Short mmCIF file of C-alpha atoms in Angstrom, two decimals:
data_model
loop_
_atom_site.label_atom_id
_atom_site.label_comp_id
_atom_site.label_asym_id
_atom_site.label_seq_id
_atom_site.Cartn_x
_atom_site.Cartn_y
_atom_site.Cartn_z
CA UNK A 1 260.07 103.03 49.67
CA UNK A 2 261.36 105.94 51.82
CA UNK A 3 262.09 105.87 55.78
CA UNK A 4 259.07 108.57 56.40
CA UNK A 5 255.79 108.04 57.84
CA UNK A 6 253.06 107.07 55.48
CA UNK A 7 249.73 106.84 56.23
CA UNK A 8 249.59 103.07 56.16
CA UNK A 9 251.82 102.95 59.39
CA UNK A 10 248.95 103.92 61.37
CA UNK A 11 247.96 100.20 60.96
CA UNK A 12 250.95 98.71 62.97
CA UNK A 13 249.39 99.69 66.78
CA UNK A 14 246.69 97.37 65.36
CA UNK A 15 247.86 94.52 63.81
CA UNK A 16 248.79 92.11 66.91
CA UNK A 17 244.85 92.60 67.56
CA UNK A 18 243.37 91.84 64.41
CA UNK A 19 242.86 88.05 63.46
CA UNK A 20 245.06 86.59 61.41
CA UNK A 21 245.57 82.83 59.18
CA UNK A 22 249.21 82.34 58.99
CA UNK A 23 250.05 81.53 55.15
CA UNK A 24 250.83 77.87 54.63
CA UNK A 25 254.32 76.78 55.24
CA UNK A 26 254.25 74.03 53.18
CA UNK A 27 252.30 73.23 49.86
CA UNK A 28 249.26 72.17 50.68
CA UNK A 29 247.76 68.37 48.94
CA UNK A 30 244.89 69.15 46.71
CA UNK A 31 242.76 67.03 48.54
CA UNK A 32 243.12 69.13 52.03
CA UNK A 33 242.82 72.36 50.12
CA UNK A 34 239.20 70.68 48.81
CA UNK A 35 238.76 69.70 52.97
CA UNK A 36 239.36 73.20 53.88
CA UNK A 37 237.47 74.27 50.98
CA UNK A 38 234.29 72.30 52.10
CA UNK A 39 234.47 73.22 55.39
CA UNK A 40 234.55 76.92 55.01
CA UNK A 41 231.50 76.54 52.62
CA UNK A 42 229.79 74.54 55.06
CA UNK A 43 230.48 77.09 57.74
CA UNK A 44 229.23 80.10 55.46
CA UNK A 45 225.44 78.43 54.98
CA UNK A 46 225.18 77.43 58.70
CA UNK A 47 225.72 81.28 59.38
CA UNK A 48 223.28 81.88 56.02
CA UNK A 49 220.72 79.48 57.76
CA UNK A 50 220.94 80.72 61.52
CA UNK A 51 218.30 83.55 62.41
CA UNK A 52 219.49 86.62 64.89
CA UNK A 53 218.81 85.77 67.93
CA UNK A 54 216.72 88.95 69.62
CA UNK A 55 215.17 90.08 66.74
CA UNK A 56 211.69 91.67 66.74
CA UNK A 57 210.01 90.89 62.90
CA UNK A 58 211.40 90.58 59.50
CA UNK A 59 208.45 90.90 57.56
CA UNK A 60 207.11 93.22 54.82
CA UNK A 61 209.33 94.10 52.01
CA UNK A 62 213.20 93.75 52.11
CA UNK A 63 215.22 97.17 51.15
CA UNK A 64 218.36 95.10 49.82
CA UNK A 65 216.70 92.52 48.28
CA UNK A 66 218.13 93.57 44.88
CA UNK A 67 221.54 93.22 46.29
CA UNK A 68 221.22 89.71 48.15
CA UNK A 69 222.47 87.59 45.60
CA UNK A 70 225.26 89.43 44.35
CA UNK A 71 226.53 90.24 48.05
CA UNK A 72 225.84 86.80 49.32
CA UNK A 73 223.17 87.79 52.54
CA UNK A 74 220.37 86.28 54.18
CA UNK A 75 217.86 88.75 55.47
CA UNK A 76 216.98 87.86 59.30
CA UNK A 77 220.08 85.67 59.59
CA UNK A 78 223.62 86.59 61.54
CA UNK A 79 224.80 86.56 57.64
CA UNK A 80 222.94 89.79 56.90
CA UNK A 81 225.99 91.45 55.94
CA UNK A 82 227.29 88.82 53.60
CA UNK A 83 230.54 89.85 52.12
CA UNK A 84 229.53 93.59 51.92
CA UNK A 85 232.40 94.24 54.48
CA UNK A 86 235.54 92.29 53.16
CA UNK A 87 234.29 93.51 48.95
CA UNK A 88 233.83 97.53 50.13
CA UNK A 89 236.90 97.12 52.32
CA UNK A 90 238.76 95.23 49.35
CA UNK A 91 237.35 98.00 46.84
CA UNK A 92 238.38 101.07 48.82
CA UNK A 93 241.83 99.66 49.81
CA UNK A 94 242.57 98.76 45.95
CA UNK A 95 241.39 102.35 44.75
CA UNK A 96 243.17 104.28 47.37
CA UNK A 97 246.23 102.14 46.62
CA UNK A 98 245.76 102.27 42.83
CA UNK A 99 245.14 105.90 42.73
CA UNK A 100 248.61 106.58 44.74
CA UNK A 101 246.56 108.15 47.76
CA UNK A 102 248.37 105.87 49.35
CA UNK A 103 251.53 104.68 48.78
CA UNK A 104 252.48 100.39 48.30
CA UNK A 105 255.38 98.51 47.75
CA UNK A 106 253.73 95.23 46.48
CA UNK A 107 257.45 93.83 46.95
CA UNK A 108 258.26 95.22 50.02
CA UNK A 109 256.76 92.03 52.75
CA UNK A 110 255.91 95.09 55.19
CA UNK A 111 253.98 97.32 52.93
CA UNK A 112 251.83 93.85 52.04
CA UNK A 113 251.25 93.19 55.65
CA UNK A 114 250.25 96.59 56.22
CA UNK A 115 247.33 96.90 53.41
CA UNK A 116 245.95 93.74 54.13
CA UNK A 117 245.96 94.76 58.17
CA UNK A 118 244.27 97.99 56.51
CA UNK A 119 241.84 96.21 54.61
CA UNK A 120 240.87 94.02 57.51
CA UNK A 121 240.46 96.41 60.01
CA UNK A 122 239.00 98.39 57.53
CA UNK A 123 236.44 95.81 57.08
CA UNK A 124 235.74 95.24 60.65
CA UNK A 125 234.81 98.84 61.26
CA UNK A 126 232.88 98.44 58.09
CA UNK A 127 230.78 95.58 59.48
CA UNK A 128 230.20 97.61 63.30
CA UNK A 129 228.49 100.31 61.44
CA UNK A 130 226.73 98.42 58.95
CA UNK A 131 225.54 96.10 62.35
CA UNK A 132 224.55 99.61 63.91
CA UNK A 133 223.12 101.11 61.45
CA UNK A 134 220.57 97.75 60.50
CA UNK A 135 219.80 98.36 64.55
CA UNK A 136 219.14 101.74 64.33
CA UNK A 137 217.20 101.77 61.11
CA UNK A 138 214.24 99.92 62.51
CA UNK A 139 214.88 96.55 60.58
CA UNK A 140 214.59 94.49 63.10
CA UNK A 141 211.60 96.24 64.80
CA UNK A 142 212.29 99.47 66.63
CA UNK A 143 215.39 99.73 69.22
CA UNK A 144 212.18 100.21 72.05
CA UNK A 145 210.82 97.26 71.11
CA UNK A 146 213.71 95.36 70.73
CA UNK A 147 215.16 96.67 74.18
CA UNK A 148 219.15 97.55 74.78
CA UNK A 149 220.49 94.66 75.67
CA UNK A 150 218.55 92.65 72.04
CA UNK A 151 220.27 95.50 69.88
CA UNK A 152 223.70 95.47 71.65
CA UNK A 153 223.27 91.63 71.24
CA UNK A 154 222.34 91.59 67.59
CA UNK A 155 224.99 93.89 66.72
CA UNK A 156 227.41 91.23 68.70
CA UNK A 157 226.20 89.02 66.21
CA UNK A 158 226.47 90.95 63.10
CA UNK A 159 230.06 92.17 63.78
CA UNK A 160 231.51 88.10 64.61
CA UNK A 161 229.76 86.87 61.26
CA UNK A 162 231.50 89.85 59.85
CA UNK A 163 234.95 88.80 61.65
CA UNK A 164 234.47 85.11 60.53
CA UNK A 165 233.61 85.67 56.59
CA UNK A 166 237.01 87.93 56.56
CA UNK A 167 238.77 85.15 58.42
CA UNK A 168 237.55 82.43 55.73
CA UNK A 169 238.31 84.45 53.20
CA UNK A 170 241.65 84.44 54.28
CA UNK A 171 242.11 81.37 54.85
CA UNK A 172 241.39 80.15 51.57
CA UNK A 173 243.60 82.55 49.47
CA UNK A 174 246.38 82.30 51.90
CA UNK A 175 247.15 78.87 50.37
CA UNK A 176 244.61 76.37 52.53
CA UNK A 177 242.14 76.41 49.99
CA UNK A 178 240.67 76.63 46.62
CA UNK A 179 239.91 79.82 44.90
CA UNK A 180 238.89 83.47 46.18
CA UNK A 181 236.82 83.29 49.27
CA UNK A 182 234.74 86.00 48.10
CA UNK A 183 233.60 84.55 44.67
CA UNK A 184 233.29 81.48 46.32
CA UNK A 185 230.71 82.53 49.12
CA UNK A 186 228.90 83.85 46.11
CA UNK A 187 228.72 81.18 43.96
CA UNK A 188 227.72 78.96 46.94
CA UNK A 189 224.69 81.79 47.78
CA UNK A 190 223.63 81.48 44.25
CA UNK A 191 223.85 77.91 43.82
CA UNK A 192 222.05 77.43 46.88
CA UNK A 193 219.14 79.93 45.57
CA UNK A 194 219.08 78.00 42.11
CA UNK A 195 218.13 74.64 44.00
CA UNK A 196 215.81 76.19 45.84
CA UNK A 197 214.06 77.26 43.27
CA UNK A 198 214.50 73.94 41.08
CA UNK A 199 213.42 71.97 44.25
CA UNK A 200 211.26 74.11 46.54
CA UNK A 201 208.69 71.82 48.24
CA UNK A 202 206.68 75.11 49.34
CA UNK A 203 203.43 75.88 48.13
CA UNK A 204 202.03 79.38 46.53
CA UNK A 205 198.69 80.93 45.75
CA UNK A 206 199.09 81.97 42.42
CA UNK A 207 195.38 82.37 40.97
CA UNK A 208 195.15 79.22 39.10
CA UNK A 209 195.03 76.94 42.77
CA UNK A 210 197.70 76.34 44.93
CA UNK A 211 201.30 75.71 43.05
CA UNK A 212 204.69 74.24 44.08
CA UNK A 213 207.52 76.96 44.15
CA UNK A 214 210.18 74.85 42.88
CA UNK A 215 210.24 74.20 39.05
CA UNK A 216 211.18 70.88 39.21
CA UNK A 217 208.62 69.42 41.27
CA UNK A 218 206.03 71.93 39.54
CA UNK A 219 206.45 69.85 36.44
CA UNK A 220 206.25 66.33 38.09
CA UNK A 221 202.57 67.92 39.87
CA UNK A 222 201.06 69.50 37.12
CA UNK A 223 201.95 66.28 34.70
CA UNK A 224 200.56 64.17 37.45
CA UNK A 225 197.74 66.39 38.42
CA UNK A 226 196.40 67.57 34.96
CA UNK A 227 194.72 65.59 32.58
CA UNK A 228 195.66 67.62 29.63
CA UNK A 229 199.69 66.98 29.73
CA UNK A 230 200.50 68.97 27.05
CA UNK A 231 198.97 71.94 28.26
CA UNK A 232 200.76 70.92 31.94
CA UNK A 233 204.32 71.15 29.92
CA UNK A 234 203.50 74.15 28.60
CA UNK A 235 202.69 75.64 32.33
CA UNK A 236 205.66 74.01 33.92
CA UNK A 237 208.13 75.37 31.42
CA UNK A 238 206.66 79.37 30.72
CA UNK A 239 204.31 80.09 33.66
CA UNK A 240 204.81 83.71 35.23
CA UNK A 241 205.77 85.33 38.82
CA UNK A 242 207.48 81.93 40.07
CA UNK A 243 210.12 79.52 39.08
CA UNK A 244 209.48 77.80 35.83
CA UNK A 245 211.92 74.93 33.60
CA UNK A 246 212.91 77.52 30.66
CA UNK A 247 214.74 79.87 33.08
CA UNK A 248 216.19 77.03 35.01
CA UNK A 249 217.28 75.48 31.56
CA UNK A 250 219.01 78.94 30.76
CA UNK A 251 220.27 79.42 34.14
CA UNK A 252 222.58 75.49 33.54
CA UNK A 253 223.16 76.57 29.92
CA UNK A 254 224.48 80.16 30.84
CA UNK A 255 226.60 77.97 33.50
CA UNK A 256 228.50 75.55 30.43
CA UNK A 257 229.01 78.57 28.60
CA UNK A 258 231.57 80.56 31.43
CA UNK A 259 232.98 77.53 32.39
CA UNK A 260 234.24 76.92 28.37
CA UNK A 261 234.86 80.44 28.26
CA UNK A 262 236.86 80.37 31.42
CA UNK A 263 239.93 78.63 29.40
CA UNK A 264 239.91 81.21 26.76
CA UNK A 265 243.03 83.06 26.62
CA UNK A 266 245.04 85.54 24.69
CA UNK A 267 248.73 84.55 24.62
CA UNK A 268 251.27 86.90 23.96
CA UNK A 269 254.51 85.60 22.90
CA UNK A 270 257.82 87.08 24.83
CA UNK A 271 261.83 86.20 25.01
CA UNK A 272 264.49 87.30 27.12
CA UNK A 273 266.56 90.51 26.26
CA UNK A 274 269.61 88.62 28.41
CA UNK A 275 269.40 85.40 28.16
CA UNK A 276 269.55 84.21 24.30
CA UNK A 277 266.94 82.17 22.86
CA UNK A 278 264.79 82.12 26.11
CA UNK A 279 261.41 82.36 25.58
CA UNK A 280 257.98 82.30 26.96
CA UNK A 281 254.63 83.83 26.97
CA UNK A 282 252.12 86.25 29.00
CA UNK A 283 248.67 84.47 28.61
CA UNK A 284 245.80 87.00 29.57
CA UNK A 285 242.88 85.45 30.15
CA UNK A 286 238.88 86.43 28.64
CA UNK A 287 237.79 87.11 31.82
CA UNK A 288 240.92 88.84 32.57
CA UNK A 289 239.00 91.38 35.67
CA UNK A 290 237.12 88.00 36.86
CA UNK A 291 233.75 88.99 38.44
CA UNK A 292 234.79 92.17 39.90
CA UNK A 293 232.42 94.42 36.65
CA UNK A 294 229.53 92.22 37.38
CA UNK A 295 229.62 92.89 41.24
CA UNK A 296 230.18 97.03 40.87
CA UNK A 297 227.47 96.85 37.79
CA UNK A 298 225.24 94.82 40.15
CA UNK A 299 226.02 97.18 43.30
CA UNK A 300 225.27 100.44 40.95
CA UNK A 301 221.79 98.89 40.04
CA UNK A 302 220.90 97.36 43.86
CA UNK A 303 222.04 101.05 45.16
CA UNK A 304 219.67 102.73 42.41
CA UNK A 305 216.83 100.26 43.54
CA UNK A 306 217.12 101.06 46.73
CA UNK A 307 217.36 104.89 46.48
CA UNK A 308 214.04 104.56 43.74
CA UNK A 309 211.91 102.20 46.35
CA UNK A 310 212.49 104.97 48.97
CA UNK A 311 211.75 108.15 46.97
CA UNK A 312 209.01 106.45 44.98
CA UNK A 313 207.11 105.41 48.84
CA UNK A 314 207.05 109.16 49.69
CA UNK A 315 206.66 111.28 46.37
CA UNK A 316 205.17 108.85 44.04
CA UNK A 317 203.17 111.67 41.67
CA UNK A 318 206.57 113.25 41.40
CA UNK A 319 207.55 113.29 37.53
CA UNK A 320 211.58 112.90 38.29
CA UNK A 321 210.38 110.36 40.95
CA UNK A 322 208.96 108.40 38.42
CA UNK A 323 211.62 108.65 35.54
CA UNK A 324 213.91 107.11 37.96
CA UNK A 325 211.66 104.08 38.48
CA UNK A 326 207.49 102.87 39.38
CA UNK A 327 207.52 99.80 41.83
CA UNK A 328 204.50 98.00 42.63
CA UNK A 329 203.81 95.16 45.43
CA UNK A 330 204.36 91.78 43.67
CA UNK A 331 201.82 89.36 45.07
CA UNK A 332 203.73 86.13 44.40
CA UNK A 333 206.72 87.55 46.54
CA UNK A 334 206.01 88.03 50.05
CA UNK A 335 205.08 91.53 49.57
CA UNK A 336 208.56 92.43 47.61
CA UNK A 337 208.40 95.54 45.46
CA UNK A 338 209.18 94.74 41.51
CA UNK A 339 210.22 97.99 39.30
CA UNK A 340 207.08 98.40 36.69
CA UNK A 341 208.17 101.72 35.05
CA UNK A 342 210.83 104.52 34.62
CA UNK A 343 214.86 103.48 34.76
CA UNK A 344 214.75 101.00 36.89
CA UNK A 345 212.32 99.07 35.06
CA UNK A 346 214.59 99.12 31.93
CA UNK A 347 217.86 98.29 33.40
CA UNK A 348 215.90 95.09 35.46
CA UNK A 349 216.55 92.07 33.15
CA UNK A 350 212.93 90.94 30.81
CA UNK A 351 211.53 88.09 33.65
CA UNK A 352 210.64 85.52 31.13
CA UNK A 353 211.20 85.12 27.08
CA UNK A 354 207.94 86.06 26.29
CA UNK A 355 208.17 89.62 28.32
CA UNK A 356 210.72 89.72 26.00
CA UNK A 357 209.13 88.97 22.98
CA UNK A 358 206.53 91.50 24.58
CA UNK A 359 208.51 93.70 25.10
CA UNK A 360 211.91 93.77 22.78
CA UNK A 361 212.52 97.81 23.35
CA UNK A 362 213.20 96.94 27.10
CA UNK A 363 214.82 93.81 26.35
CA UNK A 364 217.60 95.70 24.05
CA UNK A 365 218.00 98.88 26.48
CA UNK A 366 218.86 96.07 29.23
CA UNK A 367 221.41 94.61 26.66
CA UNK A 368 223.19 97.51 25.49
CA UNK A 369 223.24 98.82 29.36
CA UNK A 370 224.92 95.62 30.69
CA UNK A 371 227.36 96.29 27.78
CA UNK A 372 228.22 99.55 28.34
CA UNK A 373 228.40 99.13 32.44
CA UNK A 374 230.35 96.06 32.50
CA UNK A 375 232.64 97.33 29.60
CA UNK A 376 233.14 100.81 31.70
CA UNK A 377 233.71 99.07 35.10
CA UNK A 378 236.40 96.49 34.07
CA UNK A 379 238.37 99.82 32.19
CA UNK A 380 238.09 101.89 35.30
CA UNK A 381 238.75 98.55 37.42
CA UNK A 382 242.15 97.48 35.70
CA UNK A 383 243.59 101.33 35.65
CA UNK A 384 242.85 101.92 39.78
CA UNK A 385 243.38 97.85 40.31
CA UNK A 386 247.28 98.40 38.68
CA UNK A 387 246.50 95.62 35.57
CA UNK A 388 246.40 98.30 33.05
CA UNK A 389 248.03 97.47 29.47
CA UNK A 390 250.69 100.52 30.94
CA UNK A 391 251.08 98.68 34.01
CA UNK A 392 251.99 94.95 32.41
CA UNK A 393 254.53 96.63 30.09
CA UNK A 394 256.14 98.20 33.14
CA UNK A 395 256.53 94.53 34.70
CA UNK A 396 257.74 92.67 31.00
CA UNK A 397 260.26 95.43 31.32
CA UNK A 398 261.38 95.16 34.56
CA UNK A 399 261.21 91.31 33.86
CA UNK A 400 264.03 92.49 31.21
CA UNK A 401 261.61 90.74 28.59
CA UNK A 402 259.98 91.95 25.16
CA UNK A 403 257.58 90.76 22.69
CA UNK A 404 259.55 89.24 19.52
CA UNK A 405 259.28 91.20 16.27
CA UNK A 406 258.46 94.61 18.34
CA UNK A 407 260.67 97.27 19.77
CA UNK A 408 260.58 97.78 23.32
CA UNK A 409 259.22 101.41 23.06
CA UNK A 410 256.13 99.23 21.29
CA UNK A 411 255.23 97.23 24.14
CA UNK A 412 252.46 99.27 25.46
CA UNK A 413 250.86 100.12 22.39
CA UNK A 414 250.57 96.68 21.28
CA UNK A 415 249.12 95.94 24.79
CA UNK A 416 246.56 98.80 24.31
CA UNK A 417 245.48 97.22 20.75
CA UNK A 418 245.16 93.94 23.04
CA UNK A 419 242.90 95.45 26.08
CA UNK A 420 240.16 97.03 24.60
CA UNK A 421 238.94 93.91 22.49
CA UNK A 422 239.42 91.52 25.42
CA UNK A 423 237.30 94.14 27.72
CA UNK A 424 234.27 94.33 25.11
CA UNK A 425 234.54 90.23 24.72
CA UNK A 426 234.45 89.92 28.38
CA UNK A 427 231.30 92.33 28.88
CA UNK A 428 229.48 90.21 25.88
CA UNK A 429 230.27 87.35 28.13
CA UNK A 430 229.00 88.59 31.92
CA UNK A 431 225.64 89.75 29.93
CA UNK A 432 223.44 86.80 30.64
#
């Protein structure tokens, strides 16, 4: 890269101030990386588990509730934020840098330095006004009732869980651990949500008496508690508005299925134009964007929930209103709002197999929506990301290597016939 200033020098007055995991100097034994691994896990629910301290109520309906999963938050807790800062810092940084906005030398040691300084503070600013605007926005009761020195103090709060999810993330891609932070904290949120369900001691008002949340122990009450067991099975495994065994049975089969999908790999035989007779391969795997469609599909939808709730609460006789989605109070959900109607009804997936069978036009929009969204995201994700089929025949050449039986000049094509079928594979796959 050139001597002049670029805009990611305006990092370097910042980076001595910004916390930092120094990579590991030394390769690290599996079993500390599962240590580290463990610990940072264990860290990230304590934070998911502690309330704010000086907030005023959290009750009534949740505004992000769509997007708590996917972003790995706890409403009311000092992980509110979840990993909203380090993915929209990561997602800005990577299209800025993949657009040429700004310009990277991903094998220059400075220019590295300097975007992930960038990201990181980037992410840190992200997380103060996120923290502010939660204040500010009433969410924790009004900034009168809460008094100056509660808001200052939950915004304290906000901004170090912020601070300390970037700093584990780091920490376990930097070498000390196992895996991307970020789809780890995720997969931890939603394992944690599937045993709740599967196990949940507490007890709900449903209509038919009081029942036990968790699916699991459902099925052990109602075949202990019913005389008719049959009819007790049939309960535990399709009743509606609360956990039940079917979904929880889907949810572990849906689970096999990625993980023997994870291995699958297209690999693309190559040989050295210098070195005679040296040869190798380029595997690229199924899930060759990871999760990164699934979390922009699932950001799109949570951001077109939350813009539908808030329209729908003021002008709810409004025709457009509508078209874009109907909500109504769910009473098995703490007063959560469930799309009944309009777009975001049809792009929220069918709650059960029979509101499928029920309903199989809304079952097939959802379908070919997923499709289409998470077949459109990981395109647009691999040409701003820099993993295009253009972009790997730049590095095989550079690499001095070819594919054998194809001219050089052929590369990219055959990369393009490649890409497309491995996209619409990997969106069949992320629909569950």
């Amino acid at each position: 890269m050139g001597g002049g200033f670029r805009v990611l020098h305006l990092v370097r007055p910042f980076l001595s101030f910004l916390p930092e995991v120094q990579s590991a100097d030394r390769k690290v034994p599996f079993r500390e990386k599962v240590i580290y691994t463990v610990i940072s896990l264990f860290i990230f629910l304590v934070c998911s588990q502690l309330p704010l301290y000086g907030i005023h109520s959290t009750t009534g309906a949740d505004p992000f509730y769509w997007m708590r999963v996917i972003l790995a938050s706890n409403r009311g807790t000092v992980m509110e934020l979840g990993i909203t800062p380090i993915v929209t810092s990561g997602l800005v940084m990577q299209l800025l840098a993949g657009s040429k906005i700004i310009e990277v030398d991903n094998n220059v040691r400075e220019d590295r330095a300097l975007l992930n300084g960038a990201q990181k503070l980037l992410g840190i600013l992200i997380a103060i006004g996120e923290a502010v605007a939660y204040v500010l926005s009433g969410m924790y009761g009004s900034v009168g009732q809460l008094g100056v020195g509660n808001a200052i103090l939950i915004i304290i709060q906000l901004c170090f869980a912020g601070i300390i999810v970037i700093c584990l993330d780091e920490l376990l891609q930097k070498g000390y651990g196992l895996g991307s932070g970020i789809s780890l904290f995720i997969a931890t949120n939603i394992c944690e949500n599937i045993i709740w369900k599967a196990f949940s001691p507490t007890t709900i008002n449903s209509g038919r008496g009081a029942e036990f949340e968790g699916a699991v122990i459902a099925l052990f009450h109602l075949l202990i508690t019913r005389t008719d067991k049959v009819r007790a099975l049939r309960e535990a495994f399709y009743r509606q508005n609360l956990p039940n065994v079917t979904n929880l049975l889907a949810t572990v089969l849906i689970f096999l299925i990625v993980i023997y999908f994870q291995g699958f790999r297209v690999v693309l035989p190559v040989r050295s134009k210098n070195a005679r007779g040296q040869q190798g391969s380029y595997p690229i795997k199924l899930f060759y964007t990871s999760n990164m469609p699934i979390i922009l599909q699932s950001a799109l939808v949570s951001n077109l929930y939350f813009i539908s709730q808030l329209l729908y609460r003021r002008y709810s006789g409004n025709f457009l209103v509508n078209l874009l989605g109907k909500w109504k109070e769910s009473e098995y959900s703490g007063g959560q709002f469930v799309p009944v109607g309009g777009l975001a009804y049809y792009i929220t997936a069918p709650s059960s197999l029979a509101d499928m069978a029920a309903n199989p036009f809304h079952a097939l929009f959802y379908l070919v929506f997923m499709l289409s969204a998470c077949a459109l995201f990981s395109k647009t994700w691999i040409e701003v990301s820099g993993s295009s089929a253009k972009d790997v025949a730049k590095q095989l050449k550079e690499q001095q290597m070819v594919m054998p039986g194809h001219r050089e000049s052929n590369l990219q094509k055959e990369l393009n016939a490649t890409f497309p079928q491995l996209l619409l594979l990997e969106a069949c796959a992320l629909v569950h």
